[in-house]
Coordinates of C-alpha atoms in Angstrom, one line a residue:
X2 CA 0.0 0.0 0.0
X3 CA 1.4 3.2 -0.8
X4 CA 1.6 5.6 2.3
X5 CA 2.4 8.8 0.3
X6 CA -1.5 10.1 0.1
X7 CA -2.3 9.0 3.5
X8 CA 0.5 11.4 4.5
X9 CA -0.6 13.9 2.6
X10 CA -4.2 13.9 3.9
X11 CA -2.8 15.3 7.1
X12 CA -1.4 18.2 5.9
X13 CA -5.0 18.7 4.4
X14 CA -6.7 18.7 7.8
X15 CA -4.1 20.4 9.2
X16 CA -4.8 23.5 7.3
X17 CA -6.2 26.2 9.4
X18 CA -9.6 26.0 7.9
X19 CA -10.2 22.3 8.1
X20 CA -8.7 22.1 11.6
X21 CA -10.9 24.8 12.9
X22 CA -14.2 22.7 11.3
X23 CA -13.0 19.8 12.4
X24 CA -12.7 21.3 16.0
X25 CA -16.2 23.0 15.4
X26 CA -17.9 20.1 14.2
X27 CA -16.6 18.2 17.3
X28 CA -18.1 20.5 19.4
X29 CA -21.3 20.9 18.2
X30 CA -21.5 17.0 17.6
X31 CA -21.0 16.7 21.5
X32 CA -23.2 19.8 22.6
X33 CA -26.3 18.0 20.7
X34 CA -25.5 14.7 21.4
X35 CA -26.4 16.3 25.1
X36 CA -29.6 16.9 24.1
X37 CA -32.0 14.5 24.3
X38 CA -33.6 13.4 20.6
X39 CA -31.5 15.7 18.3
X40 CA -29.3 12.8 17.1
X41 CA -26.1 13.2 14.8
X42 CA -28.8 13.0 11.4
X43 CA -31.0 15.3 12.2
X44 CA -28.2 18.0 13.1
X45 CA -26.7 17.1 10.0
X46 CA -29.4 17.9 8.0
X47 CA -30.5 21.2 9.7
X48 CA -26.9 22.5 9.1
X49 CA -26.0 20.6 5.4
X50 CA -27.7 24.2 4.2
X51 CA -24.8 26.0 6.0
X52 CA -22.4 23.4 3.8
X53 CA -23.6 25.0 0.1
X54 CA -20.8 27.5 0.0
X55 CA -17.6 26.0 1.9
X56 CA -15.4 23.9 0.3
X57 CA -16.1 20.2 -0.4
X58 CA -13.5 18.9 1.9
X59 CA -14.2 21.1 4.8
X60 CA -17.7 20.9 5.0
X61 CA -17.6 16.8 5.2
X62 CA -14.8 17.0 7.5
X63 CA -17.0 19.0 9.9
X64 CA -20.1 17.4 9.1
X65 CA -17.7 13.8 10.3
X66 CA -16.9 15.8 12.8
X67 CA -20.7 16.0 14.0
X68 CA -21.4 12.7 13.6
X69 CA -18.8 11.3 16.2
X70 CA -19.1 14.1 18.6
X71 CA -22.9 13.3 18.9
X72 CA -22.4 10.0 19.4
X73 CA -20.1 10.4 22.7
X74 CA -22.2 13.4 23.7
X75 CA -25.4 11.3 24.0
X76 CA -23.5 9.6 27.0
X77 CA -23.8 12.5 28.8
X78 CA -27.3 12.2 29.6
X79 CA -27.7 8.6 29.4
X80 CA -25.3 8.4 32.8
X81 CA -26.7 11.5 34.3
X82 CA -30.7 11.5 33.3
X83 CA -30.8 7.7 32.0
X84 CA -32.1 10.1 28.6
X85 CA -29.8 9.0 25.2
X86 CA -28.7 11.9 23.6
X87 CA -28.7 9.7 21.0
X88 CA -30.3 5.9 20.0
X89 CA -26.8 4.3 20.5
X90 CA -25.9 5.5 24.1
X91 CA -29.6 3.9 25.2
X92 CA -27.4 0.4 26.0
X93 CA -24.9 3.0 28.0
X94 CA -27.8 3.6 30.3
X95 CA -28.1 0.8 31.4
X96 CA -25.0 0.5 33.8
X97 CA -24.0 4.5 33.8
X98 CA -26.9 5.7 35.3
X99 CA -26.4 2.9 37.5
X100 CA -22.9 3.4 38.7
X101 CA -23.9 7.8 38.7
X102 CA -26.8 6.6 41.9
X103 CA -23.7 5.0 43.6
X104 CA -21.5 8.0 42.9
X105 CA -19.0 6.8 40.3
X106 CA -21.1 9.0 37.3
X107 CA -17.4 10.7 36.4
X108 CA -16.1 7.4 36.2
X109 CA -18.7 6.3 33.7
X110 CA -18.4 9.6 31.7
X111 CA -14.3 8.9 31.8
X112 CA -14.8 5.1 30.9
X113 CA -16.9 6.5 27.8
X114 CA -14.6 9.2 26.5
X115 CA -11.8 6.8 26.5
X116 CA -13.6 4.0 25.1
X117 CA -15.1 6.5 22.3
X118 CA -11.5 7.2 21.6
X119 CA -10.3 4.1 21.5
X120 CA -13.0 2.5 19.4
X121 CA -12.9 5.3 17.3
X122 CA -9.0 4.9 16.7
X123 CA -9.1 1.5 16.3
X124 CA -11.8 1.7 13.4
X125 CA -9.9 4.7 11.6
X126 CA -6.3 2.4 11.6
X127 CA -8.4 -0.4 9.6
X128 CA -10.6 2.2 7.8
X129 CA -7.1 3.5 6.5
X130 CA -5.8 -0.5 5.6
X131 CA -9.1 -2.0 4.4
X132 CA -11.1 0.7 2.4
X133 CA -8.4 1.5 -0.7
X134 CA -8.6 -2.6 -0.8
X135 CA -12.7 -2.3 -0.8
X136 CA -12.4 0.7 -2.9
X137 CA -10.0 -1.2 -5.2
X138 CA -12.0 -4.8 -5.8
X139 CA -15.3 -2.5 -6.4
X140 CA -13.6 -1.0 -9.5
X141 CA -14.9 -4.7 -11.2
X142 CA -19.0 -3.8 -10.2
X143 CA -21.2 -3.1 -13.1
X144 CA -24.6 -2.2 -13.4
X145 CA -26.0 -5.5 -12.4
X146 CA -23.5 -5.5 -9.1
X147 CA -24.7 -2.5 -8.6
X148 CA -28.7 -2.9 -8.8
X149 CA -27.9 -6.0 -6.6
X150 CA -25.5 -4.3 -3.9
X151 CA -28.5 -1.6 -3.8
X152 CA -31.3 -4.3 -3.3
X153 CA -29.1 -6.3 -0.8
X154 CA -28.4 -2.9 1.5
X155 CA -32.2 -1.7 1.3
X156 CA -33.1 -5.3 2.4
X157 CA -30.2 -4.7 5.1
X158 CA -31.3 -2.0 6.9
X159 CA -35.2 -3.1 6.9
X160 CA -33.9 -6.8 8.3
X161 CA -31.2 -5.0 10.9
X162 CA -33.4 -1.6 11.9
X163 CA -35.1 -1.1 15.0
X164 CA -38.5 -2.4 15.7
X165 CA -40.8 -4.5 13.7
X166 CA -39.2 -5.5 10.2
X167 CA -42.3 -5.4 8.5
X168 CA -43.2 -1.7 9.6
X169 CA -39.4 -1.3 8.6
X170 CA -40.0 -2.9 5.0
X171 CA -43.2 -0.5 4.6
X172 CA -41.3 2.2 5.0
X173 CA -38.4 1.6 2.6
X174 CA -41.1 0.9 0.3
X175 CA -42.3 4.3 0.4
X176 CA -38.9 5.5 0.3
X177 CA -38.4 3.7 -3.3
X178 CA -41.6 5.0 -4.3
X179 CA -40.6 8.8 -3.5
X180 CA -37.2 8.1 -5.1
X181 CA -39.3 7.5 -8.7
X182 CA -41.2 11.2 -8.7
X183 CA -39.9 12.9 -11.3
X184 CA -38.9 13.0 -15.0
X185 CA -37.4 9.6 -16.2
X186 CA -34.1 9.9 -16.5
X187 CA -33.8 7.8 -19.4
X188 CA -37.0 8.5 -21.1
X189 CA -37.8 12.1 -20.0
X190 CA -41.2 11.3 -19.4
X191 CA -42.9 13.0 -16.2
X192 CA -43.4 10.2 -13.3
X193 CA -46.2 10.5 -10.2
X194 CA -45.8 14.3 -10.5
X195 CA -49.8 15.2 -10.5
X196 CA -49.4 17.9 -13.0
X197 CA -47.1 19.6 -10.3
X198 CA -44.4 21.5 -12.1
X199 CA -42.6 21.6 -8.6
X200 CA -41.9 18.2 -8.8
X201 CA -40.7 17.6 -12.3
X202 CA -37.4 17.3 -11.0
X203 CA -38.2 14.8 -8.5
X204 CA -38.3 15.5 -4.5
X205 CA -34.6 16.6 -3.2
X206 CA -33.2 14.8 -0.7
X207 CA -32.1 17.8 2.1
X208 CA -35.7 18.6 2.8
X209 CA -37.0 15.5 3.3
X210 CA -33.6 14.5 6.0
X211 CA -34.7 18.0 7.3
X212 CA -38.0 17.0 8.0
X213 CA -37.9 13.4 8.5
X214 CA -35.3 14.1 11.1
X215 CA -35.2 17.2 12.2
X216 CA -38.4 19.0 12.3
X217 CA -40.5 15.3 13.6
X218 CA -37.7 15.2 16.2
X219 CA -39.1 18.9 17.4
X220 CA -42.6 17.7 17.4
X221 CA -41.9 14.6 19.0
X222 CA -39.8 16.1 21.8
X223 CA -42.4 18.7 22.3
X224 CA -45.3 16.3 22.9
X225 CA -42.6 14.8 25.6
X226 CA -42.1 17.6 27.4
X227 CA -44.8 17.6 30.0
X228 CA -42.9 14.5 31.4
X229 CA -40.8 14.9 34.6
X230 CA -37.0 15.1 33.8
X231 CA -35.1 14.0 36.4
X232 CA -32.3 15.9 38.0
X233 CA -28.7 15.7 36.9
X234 CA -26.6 13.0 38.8
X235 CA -23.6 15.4 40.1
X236 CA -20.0 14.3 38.6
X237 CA -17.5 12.9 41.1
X238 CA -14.1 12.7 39.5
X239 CA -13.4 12.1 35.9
X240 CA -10.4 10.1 35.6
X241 CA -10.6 6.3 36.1
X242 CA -8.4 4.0 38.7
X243 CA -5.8 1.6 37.3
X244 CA -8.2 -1.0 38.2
X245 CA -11.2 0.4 35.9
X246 CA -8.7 0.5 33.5
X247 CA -8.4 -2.9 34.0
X248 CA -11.3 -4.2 33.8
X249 CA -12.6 -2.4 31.1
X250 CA -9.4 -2.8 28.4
X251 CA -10.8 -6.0 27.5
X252 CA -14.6 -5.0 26.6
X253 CA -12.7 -2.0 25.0
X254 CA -10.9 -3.9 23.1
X255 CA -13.5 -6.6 22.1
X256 CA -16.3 -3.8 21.9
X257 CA -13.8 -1.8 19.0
X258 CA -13.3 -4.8 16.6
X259 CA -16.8 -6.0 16.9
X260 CA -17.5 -2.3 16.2
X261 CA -15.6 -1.7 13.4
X262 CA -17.1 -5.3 11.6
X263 CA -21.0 -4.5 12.1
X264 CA -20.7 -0.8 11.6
X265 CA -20.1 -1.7 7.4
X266 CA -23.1 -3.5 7.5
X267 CA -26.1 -1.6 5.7
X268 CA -28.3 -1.3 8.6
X269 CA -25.5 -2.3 11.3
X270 CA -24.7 0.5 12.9
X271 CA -24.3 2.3 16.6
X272 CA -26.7 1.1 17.7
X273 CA -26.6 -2.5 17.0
X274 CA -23.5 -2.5 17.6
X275 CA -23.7 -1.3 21.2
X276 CA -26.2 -3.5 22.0
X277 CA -24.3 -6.7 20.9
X278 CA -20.9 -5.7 22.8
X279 CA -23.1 -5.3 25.9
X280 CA -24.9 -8.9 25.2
X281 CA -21.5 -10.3 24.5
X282 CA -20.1 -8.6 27.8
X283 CA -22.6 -9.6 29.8
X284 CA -22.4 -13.6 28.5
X285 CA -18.6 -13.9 28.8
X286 CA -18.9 -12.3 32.5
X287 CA -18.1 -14.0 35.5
X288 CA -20.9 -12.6 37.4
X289 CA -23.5 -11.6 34.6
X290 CA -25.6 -10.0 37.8
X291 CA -24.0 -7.3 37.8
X292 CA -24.6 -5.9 34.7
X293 CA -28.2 -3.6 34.8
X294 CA -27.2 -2.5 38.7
X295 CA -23.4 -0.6 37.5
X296 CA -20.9 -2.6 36.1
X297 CA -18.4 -0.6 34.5
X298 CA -17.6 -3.2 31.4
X299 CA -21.4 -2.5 30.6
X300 CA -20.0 1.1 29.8
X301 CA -16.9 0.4 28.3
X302 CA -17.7 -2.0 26.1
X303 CA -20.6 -0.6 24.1
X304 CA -19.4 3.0 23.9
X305 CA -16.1 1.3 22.2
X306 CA -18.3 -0.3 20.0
X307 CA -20.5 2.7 18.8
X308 CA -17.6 5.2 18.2
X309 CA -16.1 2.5 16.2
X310 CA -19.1 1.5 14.2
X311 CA -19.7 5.0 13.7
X312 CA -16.0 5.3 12.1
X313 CA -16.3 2.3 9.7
X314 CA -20.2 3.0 8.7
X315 CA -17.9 5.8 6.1
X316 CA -16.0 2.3 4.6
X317 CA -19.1 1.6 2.2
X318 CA -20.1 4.9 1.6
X319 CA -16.9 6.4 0.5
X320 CA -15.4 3.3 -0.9
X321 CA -19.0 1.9 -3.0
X322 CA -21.3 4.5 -2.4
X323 CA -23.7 2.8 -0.1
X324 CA -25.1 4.7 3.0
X325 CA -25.0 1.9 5.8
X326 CA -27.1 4.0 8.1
X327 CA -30.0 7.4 8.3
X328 CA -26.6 10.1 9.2
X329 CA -24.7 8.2 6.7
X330 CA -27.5 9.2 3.9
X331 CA -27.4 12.4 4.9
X332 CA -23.4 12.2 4.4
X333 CA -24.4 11.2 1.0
X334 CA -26.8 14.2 0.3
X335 CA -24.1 16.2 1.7
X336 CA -21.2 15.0 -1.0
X337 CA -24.1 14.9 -4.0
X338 CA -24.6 19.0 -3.0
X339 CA -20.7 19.5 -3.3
X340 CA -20.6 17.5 -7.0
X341 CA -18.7 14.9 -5.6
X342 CA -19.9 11.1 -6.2
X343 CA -18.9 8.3 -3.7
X344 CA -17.7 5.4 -4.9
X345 CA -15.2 3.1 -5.7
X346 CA -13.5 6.0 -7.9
X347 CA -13.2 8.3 -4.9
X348 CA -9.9 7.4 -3.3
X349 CA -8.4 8.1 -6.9
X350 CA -10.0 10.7 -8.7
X351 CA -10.1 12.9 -5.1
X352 CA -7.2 11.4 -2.8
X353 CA -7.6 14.9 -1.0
X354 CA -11.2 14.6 -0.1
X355 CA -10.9 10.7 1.0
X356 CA -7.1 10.6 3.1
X357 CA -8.5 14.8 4.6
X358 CA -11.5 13.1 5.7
X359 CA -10.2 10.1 6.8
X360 CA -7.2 11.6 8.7
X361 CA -9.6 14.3 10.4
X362 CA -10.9 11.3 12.4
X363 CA -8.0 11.0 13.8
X364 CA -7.3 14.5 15.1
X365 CA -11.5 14.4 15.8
X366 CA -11.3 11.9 18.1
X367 CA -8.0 13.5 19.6
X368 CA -10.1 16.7 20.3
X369 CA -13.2 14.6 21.4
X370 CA -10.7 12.8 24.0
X371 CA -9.1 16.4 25.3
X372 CA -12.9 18.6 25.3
X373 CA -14.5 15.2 26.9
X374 CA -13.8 15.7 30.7
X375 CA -13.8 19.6 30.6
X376 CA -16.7 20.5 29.2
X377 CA -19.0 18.2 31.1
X378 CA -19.6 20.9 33.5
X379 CA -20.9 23.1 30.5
X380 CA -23.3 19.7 29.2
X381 CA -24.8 19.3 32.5
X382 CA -25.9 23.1 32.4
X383 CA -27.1 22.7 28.8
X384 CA -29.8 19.8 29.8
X385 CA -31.3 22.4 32.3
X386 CA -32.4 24.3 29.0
X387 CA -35.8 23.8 28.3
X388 CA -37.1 22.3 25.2
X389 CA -39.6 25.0 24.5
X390 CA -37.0 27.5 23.8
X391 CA -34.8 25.1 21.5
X392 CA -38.1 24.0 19.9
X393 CA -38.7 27.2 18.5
X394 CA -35.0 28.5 17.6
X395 CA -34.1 24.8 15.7
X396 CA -37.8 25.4 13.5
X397 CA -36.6 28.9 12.6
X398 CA -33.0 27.4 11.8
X399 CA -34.8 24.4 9.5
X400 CA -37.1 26.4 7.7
X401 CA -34.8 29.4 6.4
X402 CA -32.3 26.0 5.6
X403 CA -34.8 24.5 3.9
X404 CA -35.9 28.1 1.5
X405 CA -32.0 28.7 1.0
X406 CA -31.8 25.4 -1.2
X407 CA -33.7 26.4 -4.1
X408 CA -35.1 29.5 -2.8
X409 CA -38.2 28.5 -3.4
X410 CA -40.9 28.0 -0.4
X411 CA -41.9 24.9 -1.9
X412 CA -39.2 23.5 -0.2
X413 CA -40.3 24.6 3.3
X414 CA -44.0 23.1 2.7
X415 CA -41.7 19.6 1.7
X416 CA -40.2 20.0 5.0
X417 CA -43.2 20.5 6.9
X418 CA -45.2 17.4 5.3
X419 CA -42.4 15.2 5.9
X420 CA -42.2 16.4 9.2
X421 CA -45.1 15.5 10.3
X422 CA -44.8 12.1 8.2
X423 CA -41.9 11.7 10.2
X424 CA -43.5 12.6 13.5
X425 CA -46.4 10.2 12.6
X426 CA -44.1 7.4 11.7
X427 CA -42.4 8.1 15.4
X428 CA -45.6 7.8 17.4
X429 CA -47.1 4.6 15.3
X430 CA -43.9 2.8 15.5
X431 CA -42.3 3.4 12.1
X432 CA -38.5 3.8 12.2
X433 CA -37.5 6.7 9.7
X434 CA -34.4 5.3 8.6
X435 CA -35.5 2.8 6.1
X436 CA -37.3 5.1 4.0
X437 CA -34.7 8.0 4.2
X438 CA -32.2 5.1 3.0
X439 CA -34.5 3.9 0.8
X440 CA -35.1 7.5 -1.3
X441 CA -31.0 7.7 -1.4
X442 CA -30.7 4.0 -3.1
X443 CA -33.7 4.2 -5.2
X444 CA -32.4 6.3 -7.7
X445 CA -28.9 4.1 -7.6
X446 CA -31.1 0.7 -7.6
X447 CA -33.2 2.0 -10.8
X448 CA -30.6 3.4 -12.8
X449 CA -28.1 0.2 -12.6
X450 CA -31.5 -2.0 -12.9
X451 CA -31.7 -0.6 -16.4
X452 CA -28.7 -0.2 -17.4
X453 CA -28.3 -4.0 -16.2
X454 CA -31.4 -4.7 -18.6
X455 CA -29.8 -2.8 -21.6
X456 CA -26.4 -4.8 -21.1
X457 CA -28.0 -8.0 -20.9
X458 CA -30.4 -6.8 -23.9
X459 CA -33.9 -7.7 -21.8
X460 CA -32.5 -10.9 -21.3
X461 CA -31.9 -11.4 -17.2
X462 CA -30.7 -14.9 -17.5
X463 CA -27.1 -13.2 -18.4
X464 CA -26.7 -12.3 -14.8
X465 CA -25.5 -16.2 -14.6
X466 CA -22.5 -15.3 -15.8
X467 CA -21.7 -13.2 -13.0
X468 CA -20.7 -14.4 -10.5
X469 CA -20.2 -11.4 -7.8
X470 CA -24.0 -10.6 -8.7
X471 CA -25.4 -14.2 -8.1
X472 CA -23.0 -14.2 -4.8
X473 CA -25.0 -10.4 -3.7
X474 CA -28.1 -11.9 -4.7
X475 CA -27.8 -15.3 -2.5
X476 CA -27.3 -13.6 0.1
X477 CA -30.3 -11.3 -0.4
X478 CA -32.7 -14.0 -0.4
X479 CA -31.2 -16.4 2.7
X480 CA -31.3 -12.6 4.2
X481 CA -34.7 -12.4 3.2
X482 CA -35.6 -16.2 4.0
X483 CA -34.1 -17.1 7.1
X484 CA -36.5 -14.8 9.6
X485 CA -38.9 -16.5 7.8
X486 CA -37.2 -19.9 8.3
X487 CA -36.2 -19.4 12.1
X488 CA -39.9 -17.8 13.2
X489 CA -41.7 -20.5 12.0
X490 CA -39.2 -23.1 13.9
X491 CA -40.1 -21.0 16.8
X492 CA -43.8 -21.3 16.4
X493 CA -43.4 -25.1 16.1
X494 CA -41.7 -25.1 19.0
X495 CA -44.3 -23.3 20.8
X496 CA -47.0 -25.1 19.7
X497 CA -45.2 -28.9 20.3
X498 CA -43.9 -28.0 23.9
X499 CA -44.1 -31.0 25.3
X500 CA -42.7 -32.9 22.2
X501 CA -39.7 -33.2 23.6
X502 CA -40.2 -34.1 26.7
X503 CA -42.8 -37.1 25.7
X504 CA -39.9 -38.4 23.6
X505 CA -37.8 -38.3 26.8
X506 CA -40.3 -40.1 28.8
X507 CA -40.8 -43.1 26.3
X508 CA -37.3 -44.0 25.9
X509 CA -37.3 -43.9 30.0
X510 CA -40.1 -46.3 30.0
X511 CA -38.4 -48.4 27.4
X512 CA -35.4 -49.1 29.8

């Protein structure tokens, strides 16, 4: 592997511009990860209008700068309130909050800024070895690779999301539809349009991740707010004993490559990642009792494995152009805006862009690790802010986003019905994810579809002689079968419970 661009990416984000973004994106990441709801995709997409008129590579290196800083910042209140900032620190809460009623809530904050930087470092060392290789072996993909990478990842993140997979698959099959509005883009015919000349274009993607994301997440939070909030747990000290460090450095270590596998995964993410570290954690553990009542390898482990997840969810969208998760769909709008197309072509055709963003991870997390501890005194004042004063100031800062797209207020009414789509979806149960995913693949699953169809000249029994599209689209039907498979095992075993045991009792007569 030739080191030379990596090198040279660090003298990119060491520029004063990109350093101070960087350093600003960090901040805010962590300031709203404090706040409970506003997770790292909907900040992203209230601030990509912000992004229209910086450069390419300073506006994603901030925007990645976001992302990871929100995702340690929702540890915050999950240790002090039991509230996740953010859907990946809800596992955290579990033993933080925890161990802050017995006093140790600096130690749980400590445990999670070190784990965040270590799972985030661990990820960005095999981000830098593994995604020129990805990158490289992706140069071979087609249109019919394509078309079925695109049908495997939707399929992903409806099978992996959270809640019920069949609200999940409704939603992403909203999302496709809503990705076909338009004028055909190899016909030139209008598509679903309703005579609307708005919408000859097809719907863009910023205002409907602002209002899928940001303006439900202000409804939703609003209707909340009549609940009691508990008090802030106050913060002992920060820095951890040689023996936390000892019992956390192997869940560290475990939580960052488990991380760092499930975060490429379409649909893998955060959050599923936290959640398996802490099941894994809590199975390998001498005493498993202990974990739910403060055990500090319930911290350390998952917030190694979100930070790192986090980190590698950029491997498939940089490298093949494949959002694995909602903020990393937004990271695709947000290279789109800037003229700049993800995919296997990226690391050569903009080595700047790729090894600056790549590298800025690394000086992120440095900053994330140095601002952790200090400015928790500044967080815990932050969550005595009440949400009707954010409420309105965030709406204000979404709608004059949404109007400097196009500057057209058509885009502020797109806002405001996916908002309340969004906020709907929310209170009925319907995660958001799928569909925003969805809307970003449709267009990339259409296009290679046909082009696939024009290669094989109509005749779709030519994809047998590929044998990287018949491996994707195995794997998209055992992904698609084996739920199936294992619920209806489950149900037999339900309804034949004593099966087993009658066969038991007959061969014990038999002796």
């Amino acid at each position: 592997m030739d080191f030379a661009p990596v090198i040279e990416g660090f003298g990119v984000v060491l520029q004063p511009q990109n350093f101070l973004f960087c350093l600003l994106g960090v901040i805010v990441g962590m300031t709203i990860g404090v706040l409970p709801g506003l997770g790292p995709a909907a900040t992203i997409a209230i601030l990509l209008p912000l992004t229209y008129t910086m450069e390419p590579v300073t506006a994603i290196i901030m925007l990645a700068g976001i992302f990871y800083g929100a995702i340690y910042g929702g540890t915050v209140t999950a240790v002090l309130l039991k509230l996740p900032g953010e859907t990946s620190s809800a596992i955290t809460a579990l033993d933080g909050y925890p161990m802050g009623q017995k006093g140790q809530a600096g130690k749980a904050l400590g445990i999670g800024a070190l784990g965040s930087f270590l799972g985030g470092t661990i990820a960005i060392i095999a981000l830098t070895m593994v995604a020129p290789i990805i990158a490289g072996w992706a140069l071979r993909f087609g249109p019919p690779e394509y078309a079925a990478l695109t049908l495997l990842g939707i399929l992903l993140v409806a099978t992996i999301s959270n809640g019920n997979m069949l609200k999940a698959l409704v939603a992403a099959a909203a999302g496709l539809l809503l990705a076909v509005i338009g004028r055909d883009g190899f016909t030139g015919e209008l598509r679903y349009t309703a005579g609307n000349l708005e919408l000859s274009d097809g719907l863009q993607f910023v205002p409907i991740a602002m209002g899928v994301f940001g303006l439900a997440e202000i409804l939703y939070n609003l209707e909340k707010r009549h609940l009691a909030q508990p008090k802030p747990i106050k913060v002992d000290k920060v820095l951890p004993s040689g023996q936390d460090l000892k019992q956390s450095s192997g869940p560290m270590a475990r939580g960052g490559i488990l991380g760092f596998f499930l975060g490429i995964l379409p649909g893998g993410g955060a959050t599923v990642s936290s959640m398996v570290s802490y099941g894994l954690e809590k199975r390998i553990s001498k005493d498993p009792k202990r974990f739910g009542k403060g055990a500090i390898e319930g911290v350390a482990g998952p917030e190694t494995a979100n930070n790192a997840a986090a980190t590698s969810s950029f491997i498939p969208l940089l490298t093949l152009g494949i959002p694995a998760n909602a903020t990393m769909a937004v990271m695709f709008g947000a290279l789109m805006i800037q003229g700049i197309a993800p995919g296997p072509q990226l690391v050569e055709s903009n080595p700047d862009l790729f090894w600056g963003v790549v590298n800025s991870m690394y000086i992120g997390n440095l900053i994330l690790l140095v601002l952790a501890i200090p400015m928790i005194g500044l967080f815990v004042r932050i969550l005595y802010v009440r949400s009707t004063i954010l409420a309105p100031i965030t709406l204000l800062i979404v709608c004059m986003g949404a109007f400097t797209i196009s500057n057209r207020f058509f885009e502020v009414m797109v806002v405001i019905v996916f908002g309340v789509l969004g906020y709907l979806m929310k209170k009925f149960g319907f995660d958001p994810a799928p569909l925003v995913l969805a809307f970003v693949l449709g267009a990339l699953l259409e296009d290679n579809f046909r082009r696939a169809l024009m290669m094989f000249e109509g005749d779709i029994s030519q994809v047998a002689g590929r044998p990287i599209t018949l491996t994707l689209l195995a794997v998209f039907l055992l992904v698609l079968i084996l739920p199936v498979v294992l619920k209806m095992i489950t149900r037999h075993k339900n309804l034949n419970p004593l099966s087993d045991s009658s066969t038991e009792t007959e061969e014990t007569h038999v002796r």
